[in-house]
Amino acid sequence: MVTTLRCFDEQTASDSFNISTFILHLVLSTPLHLVLSSPSSFVLPIHSLLLTQWSATATEELSHPEIKSVPANFTMIQYFEWYAEGNGVHWKKFSKESKRLGDMGITAAWLPPPTCASSTESTGYDIYDLYDLGEFDQKGGQRTHWGTKEELVSAIETAKGNGVLTYIDAVLNHKAGADKTETFQATEVDSNDRNKEITDAYDIDGWTGFSFPGRGDKYSKLKWNFNHFTGVDWDDKGKKKSIFKIHGDGKTWAKSVSGENGNYDYLMFADIDHHHPEVIEDLNNWGTWILKESGAAGFRFDAIKHIDREFIGQFVKHVRKEIGNDKLFCVGEFWEDSLGSLENYVDTLGTQFSVFDCPLHYNFKEAGERGAEFDMRQIWDGTIVQSRPIDAVTLVDNHDTQRGQSLESWVNPQFKPLAYALILLRVDGYPCVFYGDLYGCGGDNPQEPVTQLEDFIRARKWYAYGELRDYSDHQNCLGWVRMGDEEHPDGCAVVLSNGGDGFKRMEVGKERAGQKWTDLLGWKQGEVVIGEDGWAEFPCNAVSVSIWVKEDAKFRDTFKKD
């Protein structure tokens, strides 16, 4: 038996008014995390103006070619999954695909680590040489897992021409694949409490000598040794695996890191000492160098909860100053399902910085698992996008949460269309689409792409603009209207249900009276006629989404189904 959810909200949104001057003043004079919300049921997309300014400035001040026809809505893609094809073909695929990505509405791509890892078959998180982008014969060959430096630079340039900026995945927590062992004093620590030493100091042989024989002194003369690290997890002398804290003058774990396991400075491999002056200088130089060398427009920082917060703050400020762009986009992976921890990190970093909305991902996971038992009105609870929308990069899944990986927490595929509607078609946050959801995932647990995800992205590109009018009076069925703006006047109405068939009575404006609207996804058949009062009833199927747009709206012919 099909249950119909009668979900509607008769409250009338306040009258339209001219806010352009006020918005300009707000953008120029308020903290970045402030978002203007009306006391009624609509929200003004202040974050879109800020993000537009942010990304446009990043493009101009890095002397990139002009990005043509960039839509006002910015959308990122994580352009890889853990099992994406390596063999040196990935940069070429990105170059080839960038036109399709730009056409559908992708405006930026977070690329996998482009730097030399301990093996040419590694995804790149076991970092060996930051200054080798696939240029030197090291660790089994010249290319990285993803391709050569020449292919990388060419792909980034091609993507720019297609309206897609790129972000570098900066792996600054550790180094791997050392060229030699060194003897030094260390103590073993309790893996559950890294502040607790469980042995006296003794000599161990650790893999901490990095001489980079393939690169030599090109780009950087620093040869890394044990003084540049705080810990390792292997004593080659005693053939013992443990967490070893390296001894030295003033050397200890970083203080401004996650408090998990007592102190979560140490994660893996040879842990970098971010207080060492030679390390700070070399990494700062690399940050400026790689942007200029590659043509990229920003950073995604890996594993920042394991890196001294003061180092990340000064690194970001240093690179922005050297590049001459104080709005260079930076986002960090602080993977912790705790709003308080994320807010504290952003508040104390000392400069604007975005974080991935880990709590939102886990809300999506819970919603997908619980089905109709989950109250969709609580989907934003405890999230960064609700608390600090200008600092939130929203996501559904990533390479760590996919099946078989270290943080596996895969969102139920049946729920994913709802999740993508929530991050792509509303106002707040900077959405990041996962490669595995657009192309599918490989490995031992292959996953199919999300059905018609490209259409969701296109809907964001063409229709998700203007005031947001929310209709959230039912636990299973949510609806909202985007009223459109001067450049994108069509707008859209979105209805989703995590239970049975549902519908929402929503207002799209008297000026649209008599118009016929259809579901651009083609998942709900029929048409909706807008009443003389500007209201209409918009339906959706059970556990599904419908995106309603005027049947003759601009660019409707770019969608797969109608």
JSON list of C-alpha atoms in Angstrom, two decimals, residues 59-276:
[
{"chain": "A", "resi": 59, "resn": "THR", "atom": "CA", "xyz": [41.76, 33.14, -10.75]},
{"chain": "A", "resi": 60, "resn": "GLU", "atom": "CA", "xyz": [42.77, 36.71, -11.45]},
{"chain": "A", "resi": 61, "resn": "GLU", "atom": "CA", "xyz": [45.52, 37.10, -8.89]},
{"chain": "A", "resi": 62, "resn": "LEU", "atom": "CA", "xyz": [47.27, 33.88, -9.87]},
{"chain": "A", "resi": 63, "resn": "SER", "atom": "CA", "xyz": [47.47, 35.29, -13.41]},
{"chain": "A", "resi": 64, "resn": "HIS", "atom": "CA", "xyz": [45.42, 32.44, -14.81]},
{"chain": "A", "resi": 65, "resn": "PRO", "atom": "CA", "xyz": [43.70, 32.91, -18.18]},
{"chain": "A", "resi": 66, "resn": "GLU", "atom": "CA", "xyz": [40.18, 34.29, -17.89]},
{"chain": "A", "resi": 67, "resn": "ILE", "atom": "CA", "xyz": [37.63, 31.60, -17.14]},
{"chain": "A", "resi": 68, "resn": "LYS", "atom": "CA", "xyz": [34.88, 31.91, -19.71]},
{"chain": "A", "resi": 69, "resn": "SER", "atom": "CA", "xyz": [31.19, 31.59, -18.90]},
{"chain": "A", "resi": 70, "resn": "VAL", "atom": "CA", "xyz": [31.64, 30.66, -15.25]},
{"chain": "A", "resi": 71, "resn": "PRO", "atom": "CA", "xyz": [28.16, 30.38, -13.68]},
{"chain": "A", "resi": 72, "resn": "ALA", "atom": "CA", "xyz": [27.51, 32.12, -10.37]},
{"chain": "A", "resi": 73, "resn": "ASN", "atom": "CA", "xyz": [27.13, 28.81, -8.54]},
{"chain": "A", "resi": 74, "resn": "PHE", "atom": "CA", "xyz": [30.46, 27.17, -7.81]},
{"chain": "A", "resi": 75, "resn": "THR", "atom": "CA", "xyz": [30.68, 23.38, -7.63]},
{"chain": "A", "resi": 76, "resn": "MET", "atom": "CA", "xyz": [33.74, 21.27, -6.83]},
{"chain": "A", "resi": 77, "resn": "ILE", "atom": "CA", "xyz": [34.46, 17.69, -7.81]},
{"chain": "A", "resi": 78, "resn": "GLN", "atom": "CA", "xyz": [36.87, 15.36, -6.06]},
{"chain": "A", "resi": 79, "resn": "TYR", "atom": "CA", "xyz": [38.38, 14.07, -9.27]},
{"chain": "A", "resi": 80, "resn": "PHE", "atom": "CA", "xyz": [39.44, 10.58, -8.18]},
{"chain": "A", "resi": 81, "resn": "GLU", "atom": "CA", "xyz": [38.37, 7.62, -6.08]},
{"chain": "A", "resi": 82, "resn": "TRP", "atom": "CA", "xyz": [40.69, 5.18, -4.36]},
{"chain": "A", "resi": 83, "resn": "TYR", "atom": "CA", "xyz": [40.65, 2.71, -7.25]},
{"chain": "A", "resi": 84, "resn": "ALA", "atom": "CA", "xyz": [40.61, 5.18, -10.14]},
{"chain": "A", "resi": 85, "resn": "GLU", "atom": "CA", "xyz": [42.82, 3.98, -12.96]},
{"chain": "A", "resi": 86, "resn": "GLY", "atom": "CA", "xyz": [46.48, 4.84, -12.46]},
{"chain": "A", "resi": 87, "resn": "ASN", "atom": "CA", "xyz": [49.12, 3.67, -14.90]},
{"chain": "A", "resi": 88, "resn": "GLY", "atom": "CA", "xyz": [49.88, 7.28, -15.73]},
{"chain": "A", "resi": 89, "resn": "VAL", "atom": "CA", "xyz": [46.59, 7.99, -17.53]},
{"chain": "A", "resi": 90, "resn": "HIS", "atom": "CA", "xyz": [44.64, 10.04, -14.99]},
{"chain": "A", "resi": 91, "resn": "TRP", "atom": "CA", "xyz": [45.89, 13.52, -15.90]},
{"chain": "A", "resi": 92, "resn": "LYS", "atom": "CA", "xyz": [45.10, 12.78, -19.54]},
{"chain": "A", "resi": 93, "resn": "LYS", "atom": "CA", "xyz": [41.59, 11.67, -18.59]},
{"chain": "A", "resi": 94, "resn": "PHE", "atom": "CA", "xyz": [41.06, 14.84, -16.55]},
{"chain": "A", "resi": 95, "resn": "SER", "atom": "CA", "xyz": [42.19, 16.96, -19.47]},
{"chain": "A", "resi": 96, "resn": "LYS", "atom": "CA", "xyz": [39.82, 15.17, -21.84]},
{"chain": "A", "resi": 97, "resn": "GLU", "atom": "CA", "xyz": [36.89, 15.22, -19.41]},
{"chain": "A", "resi": 98, "resn": "SER", "atom": "CA", "xyz": [37.28, 18.85, -18.32]},
{"chain": "A", "resi": 99, "resn": "LYS", "atom": "CA", "xyz": [35.05, 20.18, -21.09]},
{"chain": "A", "resi": 100, "resn": "ARG", "atom": "CA", "xyz": [32.23, 17.84, -20.09]},
{"chain": "A", "resi": 101, "resn": "LEU", "atom": "CA", "xyz": [32.75, 18.81, -16.45]},
{"chain": "A", "resi": 102, "resn": "GLY", "atom": "CA", "xyz": [32.68, 22.51, -17.23]},
{"chain": "A", "resi": 103, "resn": "ASP", "atom": "CA", "xyz": [29.60, 22.14, -19.40]},
{"chain": "A", "resi": 104, "resn": "MET", "atom": "CA", "xyz": [27.64, 20.35, -16.67]},
{"chain": "A", "resi": 105, "resn": "GLY", "atom": "CA", "xyz": [28.52, 22.99, -14.05]},
{"chain": "A", "resi": 106, "resn": "ILE", "atom": "CA", "xyz": [31.72, 21.85, -12.34]},
{"chain": "A", "resi": 107, "resn": "THR", "atom": "CA", "xyz": [33.88, 24.91, -11.64]},
{"chain": "A", "resi": 108, "resn": "ALA", "atom": "CA", "xyz": [36.76, 23.40, -9.64]},
{"chain": "A", "resi": 109, "resn": "ALA", "atom": "CA", "xyz": [38.46, 20.02, -9.30]},
{"chain": "A", "resi": 110, "resn": "TRP", "atom": "CA", "xyz": [40.34, 18.69, -6.28]},
{"chain": "A", "resi": 111, "resn": "LEU", "atom": "CA", "xyz": [43.01, 16.48, -7.83]},
{"chain": "A", "resi": 112, "resn": "PRO", "atom": "CA", "xyz": [44.75, 13.55, -6.11]},
{"chain": "A", "resi": 113, "resn": "PRO", "atom": "CA", "xyz": [48.26, 14.19, -4.73]},
{"chain": "A", "resi": 114, "resn": "PRO", "atom": "CA", "xyz": [50.40, 15.04, -7.78]},
{"chain": "A", "resi": 115, "resn": "THR", "atom": "CA", "xyz": [53.66, 14.57, -5.89]},
{"chain": "A", "resi": 116, "resn": "CYS", "atom": "CA", "xyz": [56.06, 11.63, -5.94]},
{"chain": "A", "resi": 117, "resn": "ALA", "atom": "CA", "xyz": [55.05, 8.81, -3.57]},
{"chain": "A", "resi": 118, "resn": "SER", "atom": "CA", "xyz": [57.02, 5.79, -2.38]},
{"chain": "A", "resi": 119, "resn": "SER", "atom": "CA", "xyz": [55.90, 3.90, -5.50]},
{"chain": "A", "resi": 120, "resn": "THR", "atom": "CA", "xyz": [54.60, 4.79, -8.95]},
{"chain": "A", "resi": 121, "resn": "GLU", "atom": "CA", "xyz": [51.62, 2.53, -8.20]},
{"chain": "A", "resi": 122, "resn": "SER", "atom": "CA", "xyz": [50.62, 4.42, -5.05]},
{"chain": "A", "resi": 123, "resn": "THR", "atom": "CA", "xyz": [47.70, 6.87, -4.93]},
{"chain": "A", "resi": 124, "resn": "GLY", "atom": "CA", "xyz": [50.10, 9.43, -3.48]},
{"chain": "A", "resi": 125, "resn": "TYR", "atom": "CA", "xyz": [49.35, 9.70, 0.24]},
{"chain": "A", "resi": 126, "resn": "ASP", "atom": "CA", "xyz": [52.60, 7.92, 1.14]},
{"chain": "A", "resi": 127, "resn": "ILE", "atom": "CA", "xyz": [54.47, 11.05, 0.10]},
{"chain": "A", "resi": 128, "resn": "TYR", "atom": "CA", "xyz": [58.17, 10.85, -0.76]},
{"chain": "A", "resi": 129, "resn": "ASP", "atom": "CA", "xyz": [59.20, 14.04, -2.60]},
{"chain": "A", "resi": 130, "resn": "LEU", "atom": "CA", "xyz": [56.96, 17.11, -2.66]},
{"chain": "A", "resi": 131, "resn": "TYR", "atom": "CA", "xyz": [59.09, 18.76, -5.34]},
{"chain": "A", "resi": 132, "resn": "ASP", "atom": "CA", "xyz": [58.72, 15.92, -7.85]},
{"chain": "A", "resi": 133, "resn": "LEU", "atom": "CA", "xyz": [55.48, 16.14, -9.85]},
{"chain": "A", "resi": 134, "resn": "GLY", "atom": "CA", "xyz": [56.44, 13.31, -12.17]},
{"chain": "A", "resi": 135, "resn": "GLU", "atom": "CA", "xyz": [59.59, 14.93, -13.53]},
{"chain": "A", "resi": 136, "resn": "PHE", "atom": "CA", "xyz": [62.42, 12.80, -12.15]},
{"chain": "A", "resi": 137, "resn": "ASP", "atom": "CA", "xyz": [63.32, 9.11, -12.23]},
{"chain": "A", "resi": 138, "resn": "GLN", "atom": "CA", "xyz": [62.58, 8.18, -8.62]},
{"chain": "A", "resi": 139, "resn": "LYS", "atom": "CA", "xyz": [60.82, 5.33, -6.82]},
{"chain": "A", "resi": 140, "resn": "GLY", "atom": "CA", "xyz": [60.45, 3.11, -9.84]},
{"chain": "A", "resi": 141, "resn": "GLY", "atom": "CA", "xyz": [60.01, 5.59, -12.65]},
{"chain": "A", "resi": 142, "resn": "GLN", "atom": "CA", "xyz": [59.48, 9.15, -13.74]},
{"chain": "A", "resi": 143, "resn": "ARG", "atom": "CA", "xyz": [55.70, 9.41, -13.71]},
{"chain": "A", "resi": 144, "resn": "THR", "atom": "CA", "xyz": [53.55, 9.28, -10.62]},
{"chain": "A", "resi": 145, "resn": "HIS", "atom": "CA", "xyz": [50.56, 6.96, -10.36]},
{"chain": "A", "resi": 146, "resn": "TRP", "atom": "CA", "xyz": [48.56, 9.64, -12.17]},
{"chain": "A", "resi": 147, "resn": "GLY", "atom": "CA", "xyz": [50.98, 10.76, -14.89]},
{"chain": "A", "resi": 148, "resn": "THR", "atom": "CA", "xyz": [53.91, 13.06, -15.63]},
{"chain": "A", "resi": 149, "resn": "LYS", "atom": "CA", "xyz": [54.47, 16.67, -14.65]},
{"chain": "A", "resi": 150, "resn": "GLU", "atom": "CA", "xyz": [54.04, 17.78, -18.24]},
{"chain": "A", "resi": 151, "resn": "GLU", "atom": "CA", "xyz": [50.66, 16.01, -18.44]},
{"chain": "A", "resi": 152, "resn": "LEU", "atom": "CA", "xyz": [49.58, 17.53, -15.11]},
{"chain": "A", "resi": 153, "resn": "VAL", "atom": "CA", "xyz": [50.42, 21.10, -16.11]},
{"chain": "A", "resi": 154, "resn": "SER", "atom": "CA", "xyz": [48.80, 20.62, -19.51]},
{"chain": "A", "resi": 155, "resn": "ALA", "atom": "CA", "xyz": [45.63, 19.20, -17.95]},
{"chain": "A", "resi": 156, "resn": "ILE", "atom": "CA", "xyz": [45.35, 22.07, -15.48]},
{"chain": "A", "resi": 157, "resn": "GLU", "atom": "CA", "xyz": [45.74, 24.59, -18.30]},
{"chain": "A", "resi": 158, "resn": "THR", "atom": "CA", "xyz": [43.15, 22.80, -20.46]},
{"chain": "A", "resi": 159, "resn": "ALA", "atom": "CA", "xyz": [40.71, 22.63, -17.55]},
{"chain": "A", "resi": 160, "resn": "LYS", "atom": "CA", "xyz": [41.08, 26.37, -16.95]},
{"chain": "A", "resi": 161, "resn": "GLY", "atom": "CA", "xyz": [40.12, 27.00, -20.52]},
{"chain": "A", "resi": 162, "resn": "ASN", "atom": "CA", "xyz": [36.99, 24.93, -19.93]},
{"chain": "A", "resi": 163, "resn": "GLY", "atom": "CA", "xyz": [36.02, 26.87, -16.81]},
{"chain": "A", "resi": 164, "resn": "VAL", "atom": "CA", "xyz": [37.41, 24.42, -14.23]},
{"chain": "A", "resi": 165, "resn": "LEU", "atom": "CA", "xyz": [39.96, 25.55, -11.64]},
{"chain": "A", "resi": 166, "resn": "THR", "atom": "CA", "xyz": [42.10, 22.99, -9.79]},
{"chain": "A", "resi": 167, "resn": "TYR", "atom": "CA", "xyz": [43.07, 22.45, -6.16]},
{"chain": "A", "resi": 168, "resn": "ILE", "atom": "CA", "xyz": [46.25, 20.65, -5.10]},
{"chain": "A", "resi": 169, "resn": "ASP", "atom": "CA", "xyz": [46.00, 17.87, -2.50]},
{"chain": "A", "resi": 170, "resn": "ALA", "atom": "CA", "xyz": [48.73, 18.88, -0.03]},
{"chain": "A", "resi": 171, "resn": "VAL", "atom": "CA", "xyz": [50.05, 15.92, 2.00]},
{"chain": "A", "resi": 172, "resn": "LEU", "atom": "CA", "xyz": [52.18, 17.65, 4.64]},
{"chain": "A", "resi": 173, "resn": "ASN", "atom": "CA", "xyz": [51.78, 15.37, 7.65]},
{"chain": "A", "resi": 174, "resn": "HIS", "atom": "CA", "xyz": [54.42, 12.73, 6.93]},
{"chain": "A", "resi": 175, "resn": "LYS", "atom": "CA", "xyz": [56.99, 11.33, 4.50]},
{"chain": "A", "resi": 176, "resn": "ALA", "atom": "CA", "xyz": [57.48, 7.75, 3.30]},
{"chain": "A", "resi": 177, "resn": "GLY", "atom": "CA", "xyz": [59.89, 5.71, 1.21]},
{"chain": "A", "resi": 178, "resn": "ALA", "atom": "CA", "xyz": [63.08, 7.04, 2.80]},
{"chain": "A", "resi": 179, "resn": "ASP", "atom": "CA", "xyz": [66.38, 6.41, 1.00]},
{"chain": "A", "resi": 180, "resn": "LYS", "atom": "CA", "xyz": [68.20, 5.16, 4.10]},
{"chain": "A", "resi": 181, "resn": "THR", "atom": "CA", "xyz": [67.88, 4.39, 7.79]},
{"chain": "A", "resi": 182, "resn": "GLU", "atom": "CA", "xyz": [69.44, 6.49, 10.53]},
{"chain": "A", "resi": 183, "resn": "THR", "atom": "CA", "xyz": [70.29, 5.69, 14.13]},
{"chain": "A", "resi": 184, "resn": "PHE", "atom": "CA", "xyz": [68.77, 7.90, 16.82]},
{"chain": "A", "resi": 185, "resn": "GLN", "atom": "CA", "xyz": [67.29, 7.81, 20.31]},
{"chain": "A", "resi": 186, "resn": "ALA", "atom": "CA", "xyz": [63.57, 7.19, 20.71]},
{"chain": "A", "resi": 187, "resn": "THR", "atom": "CA", "xyz": [61.03, 5.98, 23.23]},
{"chain": "A", "resi": 188, "resn": "GLU", "atom": "CA", "xyz": [58.03, 3.79, 22.61]},
{"chain": "A", "resi": 189, "resn": "VAL", "atom": "CA", "xyz": [54.65, 5.30, 23.50]},
{"chain": "A", "resi": 190, "resn": "ASP", "atom": "CA", "xyz": [51.26, 3.78, 24.27]},
{"chain": "A", "resi": 191, "resn": "SER", "atom": "CA", "xyz": [49.26, 3.64, 21.04]},
{"chain": "A", "resi": 192, "resn": "ASN", "atom": "CA", "xyz": [46.11, 4.62, 22.96]},
{"chain": "A", "resi": 193, "resn": "ASP", "atom": "CA", "xyz": [47.83, 7.45, 24.84]},
{"chain": "A", "resi": 194, "resn": "ARG", "atom": "CA", "xyz": [50.75, 8.87, 22.88]},
{"chain": "A", "resi": 195, "resn": "ASN", "atom": "CA", "xyz": [51.69, 11.11, 25.83]},
{"chain": "A", "resi": 196, "resn": "LYS", "atom": "CA", "xyz": [52.54, 7.98, 27.84]},
{"chain": "A", "resi": 197, "resn": "GLU", "atom": "CA", "xyz": [56.08, 6.66, 27.31]},
{"chain": "A", "resi": 198, "resn": "ILE", "atom": "CA", "xyz": [56.29, 2.92, 27.94]},
{"chain": "A", "resi": 199, "resn": "THR", "atom": "CA", "xyz": [60.08, 2.47, 27.58]},
{"chain": "A", "resi": 200, "resn": "ASP", "atom": "CA", "xyz": [63.22, 4.39, 28.32]},
{"chain": "A", "resi": 201, "resn": "ALA", "atom": "CA", "xyz": [65.02, 6.01, 25.41]},
{"chain": "A", "resi": 202, "resn": "TYR", "atom": "CA", "xyz": [67.15, 3.67, 23.33]},
{"chain": "A", "resi": 203, "resn": "ASP", "atom": "CA", "xyz": [68.81, 3.57, 19.92]},
{"chain": "A", "resi": 204, "resn": "ILE", "atom": "CA", "xyz": [66.67, 2.53, 16.98]},
{"chain": "A", "resi": 205, "resn": "ASP", "atom": "CA", "xyz": [67.23, 2.53, 13.23]},
{"chain": "A", "resi": 206, "resn": "GLY", "atom": "CA", "xyz": [64.46, 4.48, 11.54]},
{"chain": "A", "resi": 207, "resn": "TRP", "atom": "CA", "xyz": [63.69, 5.22, 7.89]},
{"chain": "A", "resi": 208, "resn": "THR", "atom": "CA", "xyz": [64.23, 8.97, 8.05]},
{"chain": "A", "resi": 209, "resn": "GLY", "atom": "CA", "xyz": [67.00, 9.72, 5.53]},
{"chain": "A", "resi": 210, "resn": "PHE", "atom": "CA", "xyz": [65.71, 11.44, 2.39]},
{"chain": "A", "resi": 211, "resn": "SER", "atom": "CA", "xyz": [68.36, 12.50, -0.14]},
{"chain": "A", "resi": 212, "resn": "PHE", "atom": "CA", "xyz": [66.25, 12.55, -3.35]},
{"chain": "A", "resi": 213, "resn": "PRO", "atom": "CA", "xyz": [69.01, 11.25, -5.66]},
{"chain": "A", "resi": 214, "resn": "GLY", "atom": "CA", "xyz": [66.83, 11.53, -8.75]},
{"chain": "A", "resi": 215, "resn": "ARG", "atom": "CA", "xyz": [66.06, 15.20, -8.22]},
{"chain": "A", "resi": 216, "resn": "GLY", "atom": "CA", "xyz": [69.26, 16.34, -6.56]},
{"chain": "A", "resi": 217, "resn": "ASP", "atom": "CA", "xyz": [69.12, 19.98, -5.48]},
{"chain": "A", "resi": 218, "resn": "LYS", "atom": "CA", "xyz": [66.67, 21.20, -8.11]},
{"chain": "A", "resi": 219, "resn": "TYR", "atom": "CA", "xyz": [63.87, 23.31, -6.57]},
{"chain": "A", "resi": 220, "resn": "SER", "atom": "CA", "xyz": [64.99, 22.50, -2.98]},
{"chain": "A", "resi": 221, "resn": "LYS", "atom": "CA", "xyz": [68.36, 21.70, -1.39]},
{"chain": "A", "resi": 222, "resn": "LEU", "atom": "CA", "xyz": [66.98, 20.32, 1.87]},
{"chain": "A", "resi": 223, "resn": "LYS", "atom": "CA", "xyz": [67.92, 16.70, 2.61]},
{"chain": "A", "resi": 224, "resn": "TRP", "atom": "CA", "xyz": [65.66, 15.38, 5.33]},
{"chain": "A", "resi": 225, "resn": "ASN", "atom": "CA", "xyz": [67.00, 13.49, 8.37]},
{"chain": "A", "resi": 226, "resn": "PHE", "atom": "CA", "xyz": [65.65, 12.32, 11.72]},
{"chain": "A", "resi": 227, "resn": "ASN", "atom": "CA", "xyz": [65.87, 15.83, 13.17]},
{"chain": "A", "resi": 228, "resn": "HIS", "atom": "CA", "xyz": [63.06, 16.87, 10.81]},
{"chain": "A", "resi": 229, "resn": "PHE", "atom": "CA", "xyz": [60.64, 14.29, 12.24]},
{"chain": "A", "resi": 230, "resn": "THR", "atom": "CA", "xyz": [58.92, 13.61, 15.56]},
{"chain": "A", "resi": 231, "resn": "GLY", "atom": "CA", "xyz": [58.13, 9.92, 15.25]},
{"chain": "A", "resi": 232, "resn": "VAL", "atom": "CA", "xyz": [58.26, 6.68, 13.26]},
{"chain": "A", "resi": 233, "resn": "ASP", "atom": "CA", "xyz": [56.49, 3.32, 13.52]},
{"chain": "A", "resi": 234, "resn": "TRP", "atom": "CA", "xyz": [59.31, 0.89, 12.69]},
{"chain": "A", "resi": 235, "resn": "ASP", "atom": "CA", "xyz": [62.68, 0.07, 14.22]},
{"chain": "A", "resi": 236, "resn": "ASP", "atom": "CA", "xyz": [64.69, -1.59, 11.49]},
{"chain": "A", "resi": 237, "resn": "LYS", "atom": "CA", "xyz": [67.39, -2.56, 13.96]},
{"chain": "A", "resi": 238, "resn": "GLY", "atom": "CA", "xyz": [65.09, -4.50, 16.26]},
{"chain": "A", "resi": 239, "resn": "LYS", "atom": "CA", "xyz": [62.59, -5.36, 13.51]},
{"chain": "A", "resi": 240, "resn": "LYS", "atom": "CA", "xyz": [59.85, -4.01, 15.74]},
{"chain": "A", "resi": 241, "resn": "LYS", "atom": "CA", "xyz": [56.64, -2.18, 14.91]},
{"chain": "A", "resi": 242, "resn": "SER", "atom": "CA", "xyz": [55.55, 0.38, 17.48]},
{"chain": "A", "resi": 243, "resn": "ILE", "atom": "CA", "xyz": [55.04, 4.12, 17.78]},
{"chain": "A", "resi": 244, "resn": "PHE", "atom": "CA", "xyz": [58.45, 5.63, 18.52]},
{"chain": "A", "resi": 245, "resn": "LYS", "atom": "CA", "xyz": [58.78, 9.24, 19.67]},
{"chain": "A", "resi": 246, "resn": "ILE", "atom": "CA", "xyz": [62.10, 10.66, 18.50]},
{"chain": "A", "resi": 247, "resn": "HIS", "atom": "CA", "xyz": [64.26, 12.34, 21.13]},
{"chain": "A", "resi": 248, "resn": "GLY", "atom": "CA", "xyz": [66.09, 15.63, 20.63]},
{"chain": "A", "resi": 249, "resn": "ASP", "atom": "CA", "xyz": [66.45, 19.12, 22.05]},
{"chain": "A", "resi": 250, "resn": "GLY", "atom": "CA", "xyz": [62.95, 20.51, 22.57]},
{"chain": "A", "resi": 251, "resn": "LYS", "atom": "CA", "xyz": [61.45, 17.76, 20.41]},
{"chain": "A", "resi": 252, "resn": "THR", "atom": "CA", "xyz": [57.97, 16.52, 21.33]},
{"chain": "A", "resi": 253, "resn": "TRP", "atom": "CA", "xyz": [54.57, 15.87, 19.80]},
{"chain": "A", "resi": 254, "resn": "ALA", "atom": "CA", "xyz": [52.77, 18.93, 18.44]},
{"chain": "A", "resi": 255, "resn": "LYS", "atom": "CA", "xyz": [50.33, 20.44, 20.93]},
{"chain": "A", "resi": 256, "resn": "SER", "atom": "CA", "xyz": [47.71, 21.91, 18.58]},
{"chain": "A", "resi": 257, "resn": "VAL", "atom": "CA", "xyz": [46.41, 18.62, 17.18]},
{"chain": "A", "resi": 258, "resn": "SER", "atom": "CA", "xyz": [43.46, 16.33, 17.84]},
{"chain": "A", "resi": 259, "resn": "GLY", "atom": "CA", "xyz": [43.25, 15.02, 21.39]},
{"chain": "A", "resi": 260, "resn": "GLU", "atom": "CA", "xyz": [42.32, 11.51, 20.26]},
{"chain": "A", "resi": 261, "resn": "ASN", "atom": "CA", "xyz": [44.68, 8.86, 21.67]},
{"chain": "A", "resi": 262, "resn": "GLY", "atom": "CA", "xyz": [45.96, 11.47, 24.11]},
{"chain": "A", "resi": 263, "resn": "ASN", "atom": "CA", "xyz": [47.70, 13.27, 21.27]},
{"chain": "A", "resi": 264, "resn": "TYR", "atom": "CA", "xyz": [47.05, 12.47, 17.61]},
{"chain": "A", "resi": 265, "resn": "ASP", "atom": "CA", "xyz": [50.14, 14.09, 16.11]},
{"chain": "A", "resi": 266, "resn": "TYR", "atom": "CA", "xyz": [51.47, 10.73, 14.95]},
{"chain": "A", "resi": 267, "resn": "LEU", "atom": "CA", "xyz": [49.46, 9.08, 12.17]},
{"chain": "A", "resi": 268, "resn": "MET", "atom": "CA", "xyz": [51.82, 7.06, 9.95]},
{"chain": "A", "resi": 269, "resn": "PHE", "atom": "CA", "xyz": [55.28, 6.75, 8.35]},
{"chain": "A", "resi": 270, "resn": "ALA", "atom": "CA", "xyz": [57.85, 9.38, 9.40]},
{"chain": "A", "resi": 271, "resn": "ASP", "atom": "CA", "xyz": [55.88, 12.12, 11.14]},
{"chain": "A", "resi": 272, "resn": "ILE", "atom": "CA", "xyz": [57.04, 15.62, 10.17]},
{"chain": "A", "resi": 273, "resn": "ASP", "atom": "CA", "xyz": [58.17, 18.03, 12.88]},
{"chain": "A", "resi": 274, "resn": "HIS", "atom": "CA", "xyz": [56.33, 21.22, 11.94]},
{"chain": "A", "resi": 275, "resn": "HIS", "atom": "CA", "xyz": [58.23, 23.23, 14.55]},
{"chain": "A", "resi": 276, "resn": "HIS", "atom": "CA", "xyz": [61.63, 22.68, 12.93]}
]
